[in-house]
Every structure is written in C-alpha cells, then in structure tokens.
Amino acid sequence: MSAPRATRSTALHAGAWWVWALGLATAASRTGNPLLLGLLAAVAGYVVAVRRTDAPWARSYGAFVKLGLMVLGIRLVFAFVLGSPIPGTHTLVTLPELPLPDWAQGVRVGGRVTAEGMVFALYDGLKLAVLLICVGAANALANPARLLKSLPGALYEVGVAVVVAMTFAPNLVADVQRLRAARRLRGRPDRGVKALLQVGMPVLEGALERSVALAAAMDARGYGRTAQVPPAVRRLTSVLTLGGLLGVCAGSYGLLGDAGGGYGLPLLLVGLVAALAGLWLGGRRSVRTRYRPESWGLRAWLVSGSGVAVAALMIAANGYAPGALHPSAVPLAAPVLPLWPALSLLVGLVPAVVAPVPVRAGGGAPTGRTAPSGSSASSDSSAMSDSSAASAASAASARRSDPGPFTKEPTQ
C-alpha cells in the first residue's frame, strides 16, 4: 500500500495519531527495560521525522524530548542527593549526611549512594521520559484544529480552550523567529537582553491582535450558543459522564498497575461506554454544524491499530517474559533485549509506511503551468513585463477616461 500525498481529503484523522501515541505510551508504562524503552523512543522519533509537517505545532517534538531528558536528570539528581529506598551493597560515594529532626524519619539528605539505587532511578526516570516523548509525538503529528473538529459536541468549548492554549506557544515562537530574521536583515543584533526586549513588544502586540481576531471570529460564528435540554436529560448526562470518567480512571490505573490486571479492562470498557453515552447526550446542547467532517478511513484504522497492537503485545509479554521486561536492580544485572517484545515494538512503525506523506515547504509539486520546451527564461520574463506594462497602460487610460465622482470639473 503506497502512501499518497497528504491533502485535505487524504490527510490522516488527528485522533488516529493520538491513539497510536497512547498505545506506545501504554507499552512504555509496562516495562522498565532501558533497551526496550530506547527502542520505543526510536520508533516514535522515526515516525515523527518522516511524517510531520512544517506547521508550528510540529516543532514541539524537540521540546518534549528535552523535557524528558530534564525529567530523567532530575530523577537521577534526587536519587543521588536524597538517596533511594532500594537497598544496595555497591557504594559509589558517601556524601555528608544532614541531620534531620525526628518528625522527618524516613527522609535523609546525603549519605551513602549505591549503584543499585542509581540504576533503579535510571530505569524509573527513563520510563517517564519515554512517556513524555510519546505524548510529544502526538502533539507533533496531530493537527489541533482538525482534532477540534472531531470532538463531541459536549466537549467543543473545552476543546476550543485547549487548542487555543496549545497553539499559543508555537505561534509565539514563530513570531520571535520572524522578528529576529527581520532584525538580521536590517543589520541589527538579534541576540542578547537588549534585542529580546526590543522583540518582546511586537510579539505581545501580535499575540493581542490574534486574540482580538479570534474573539471576533468566535463571536461571529455564534460561539457559546446552547439549545434547550430537559432537566432530566441534563442530570442523566452528568451522571453518565462523571461515572464513566471515574470508571476510565480506575480501569486505566488497574491496567497500568501489576495488581489490577483482572478488573482493569472490564472497568475501563464500562467506563468508556458510560462516558461516550454521556457525551452523546451532552452534545444535544451544542448548536453547531460540521463543515467537511473528518473521515476515519482505512489508513486511520491501520495507524491507530498499530498503537493498540503494540500496547496489547507488551501487556501480553508481561505474562511470559516478566524478568526481561523488568530487569532487577538488586542484585545488579545487565538488561537483555528480549526478541519477541522487541519485534512487537516494531509494529509501531506502521504509520511510517501507510500514513499520507506530508508536503513540506519547497518539496511540493509546482502549481503553475509548464513553459514550452523551446522558450527561454528571457522570453518568459519579457512576455511577463510586456503584459504587466499593457495592463498598467490600460488601467491608466481607464482612469483618464473616467474621472470619478470626486474629480473637479475644469473651469471654462
């Protein structure tokens, strides 16, 4: 199946990217093996590299990677300074220990730093870093405006607020880059505190103008109108939505935890059904129409299904290879790369093959008509200049022949 060019009609549904990324995140939460976590981050990074666009939100992936590395570093620093609950026999260094009062028992600052504690902190922090990378992949690949169109009517207002908040930072970064480029073209410095202060005012002015334009557009489109719904339907909607969301939270906790695997999946399914029913009833309050609704086609099923398959295969791998997925830090042992779990993670590369290929700046097909083979660039430019001159002459003659209503008549 060859991937087509991404257009308005062939673009992938934004929800499919989020389902794929959440599947990878679920798989990351089910293992502590650093080799598998690194392979999972490589899969997400490769898909982002070959399928993201030049839009402002597509540049957020690097920020999430840096945030994940920062979280990993903070986790290691905390384990080094505050110690780790994991007992160990291999002492790396002994720090001066700060005496604490009696009410702070169980907490220490300094003391003995063991290799087992640092390895455990590395595994734990790497898992959280890969979770952030998966979320960053969804932010870089899914168009927030198209995702907003696919939200249920009950979540439309919340979705608008979330999309505006998510697009504010990328637009702000784009404004800063544009203004810095303009300063460089004018021969002015674009680095330093002084340049930042001079750039800040135009950036804030542009953000204010976008806010006013957005508010005017929302008001012109009737944003916030609601329909009359009976009180019984409103109460049933609230009960179903809140109960369903609580069921989803409890089921997700059961799936992510090792002890709740039995009740997690049924509770999650019941919560999803109740939440969807509540959202469907709540959508009756929203008075809005959908222009060109997003379609969930075969490629969206393949992309989302690959993420679900990765999560399901990793959950199943915890049954037949728990030792390989959760390497022990006590005693210290080198992690190994299990074959079948590693192959199951490669299923996440399906979007790199079936998702539509984005058209980047400078890489699209030309939109103009092709010049004849016998013509040259000089003849084309001269023809264009001649046509421009003819248009200007005809416009000038038209202005002379029609003086207009505010032209003063000549005196006799």
XYZ file of N, CA, C and O in Angstrom, residues 3 12 16-17 20 43 47 50-51 141 299 302-304 306-307 346-356:
108
model
N 1.730 5.136 0.142
C 1.134 6.267 0.841
C 0.947 7.435 -0.115
O 1.887 7.819 -0.824
N -4.629 12.220 7.345
C -5.000 11.253 8.371
C -5.786 11.937 9.489
O -5.547 13.098 9.827
N -6.353 9.418 15.173
C -5.573 8.205 14.952
C -4.148 8.371 15.476
O -3.565 7.423 16.032
N -3.581 9.570 15.309
C -2.237 9.804 15.841
C -2.227 9.710 17.362
O -1.284 9.174 17.961
N -2.485 6.070 18.421
C -1.178 5.427 18.209
C -0.177 5.820 19.292
O 0.523 4.952 19.853
N 11.372 4.397 17.741
C 10.222 4.185 16.856
C 9.388 5.455 16.748
O 9.022 5.900 15.649
N 8.977 7.890 13.235
C 7.677 8.217 12.633
C 7.480 9.732 12.583
O 6.979 10.271 11.589
N 9.560 11.292 9.648
C 9.142 11.072 8.257
C 7.708 11.507 7.984
O 7.303 11.556 6.820
N 6.934 11.842 9.015
C 5.532 12.148 8.775
C 5.060 13.471 9.394
O 3.882 13.773 9.354
N 2.374 15.416 15.406
C 1.779 14.807 14.228
C 0.309 15.163 14.040
O -0.173 15.201 12.908
N -6.591 3.947 6.483
C -5.268 4.291 6.996
C -5.331 4.720 8.459
O -4.405 4.431 9.231
N -5.428 1.565 10.420
C -4.122 0.909 10.475
C -3.183 1.613 11.454
O -2.459 0.958 12.223
N -3.186 2.945 11.441
C -2.298 3.692 12.341
C -2.704 3.492 13.797
O -1.878 3.166 14.661
N -3.989 3.691 14.084
C -4.443 3.513 15.468
C -4.329 2.059 15.899
O -3.981 1.761 17.050
N -2.086 -0.090 14.975
C -0.696 -0.419 15.285
C -0.331 -0.010 16.709
O 0.365 -0.756 17.417
N -0.811 1.163 17.149
C -0.550 1.561 18.535
C -1.230 0.660 19.541
O -0.634 0.280 20.562
N 8.248 -2.950 17.028
C 8.442 -2.517 15.644
C 7.132 -2.388 14.889
O 7.098 -1.789 13.801
N 6.046 -2.942 15.439
C 4.729 -2.752 14.823
C 4.343 -1.272 14.830
O 3.572 -0.813 13.980
N 4.903 -0.520 15.760
C 4.623 0.909 15.810
C 5.170 1.688 14.636
O 4.877 2.894 14.505
N 5.951 1.061 13.767
C 6.463 1.739 12.577
C 5.484 1.723 11.412
O 5.809 2.259 10.341
N 4.315 1.131 11.597
C 3.327 1.070 10.516
C 2.948 2.462 10.005
O 2.806 2.656 8.786
N 2.762 3.484 10.853
C 2.427 4.814 10.319
C 3.475 5.389 9.376
O 3.142 6.198 8.507
N 4.738 4.979 9.523
C 5.774 5.483 8.618
C 5.607 4.968 7.200
O 6.240 5.490 6.275
N 4.740 3.950 7.016
C 4.527 3.361 5.702
C 3.162 3.721 5.133
O 3.035 4.043 3.946
N 2.123 3.678 5.985
C 0.758 3.827 5.475
C 0.214 5.239 5.619
O -0.746 5.602 4.924
N 0.766 6.055 6.509
C 0.244 7.411 6.688
C 0.579 8.270 5.469
O 1.626 8.085 4.831
N -0.288 9.225 5.108
C -0.008 10.099 3.960
C 1.273 10.899 4.151
O 1.618 11.311 5.258
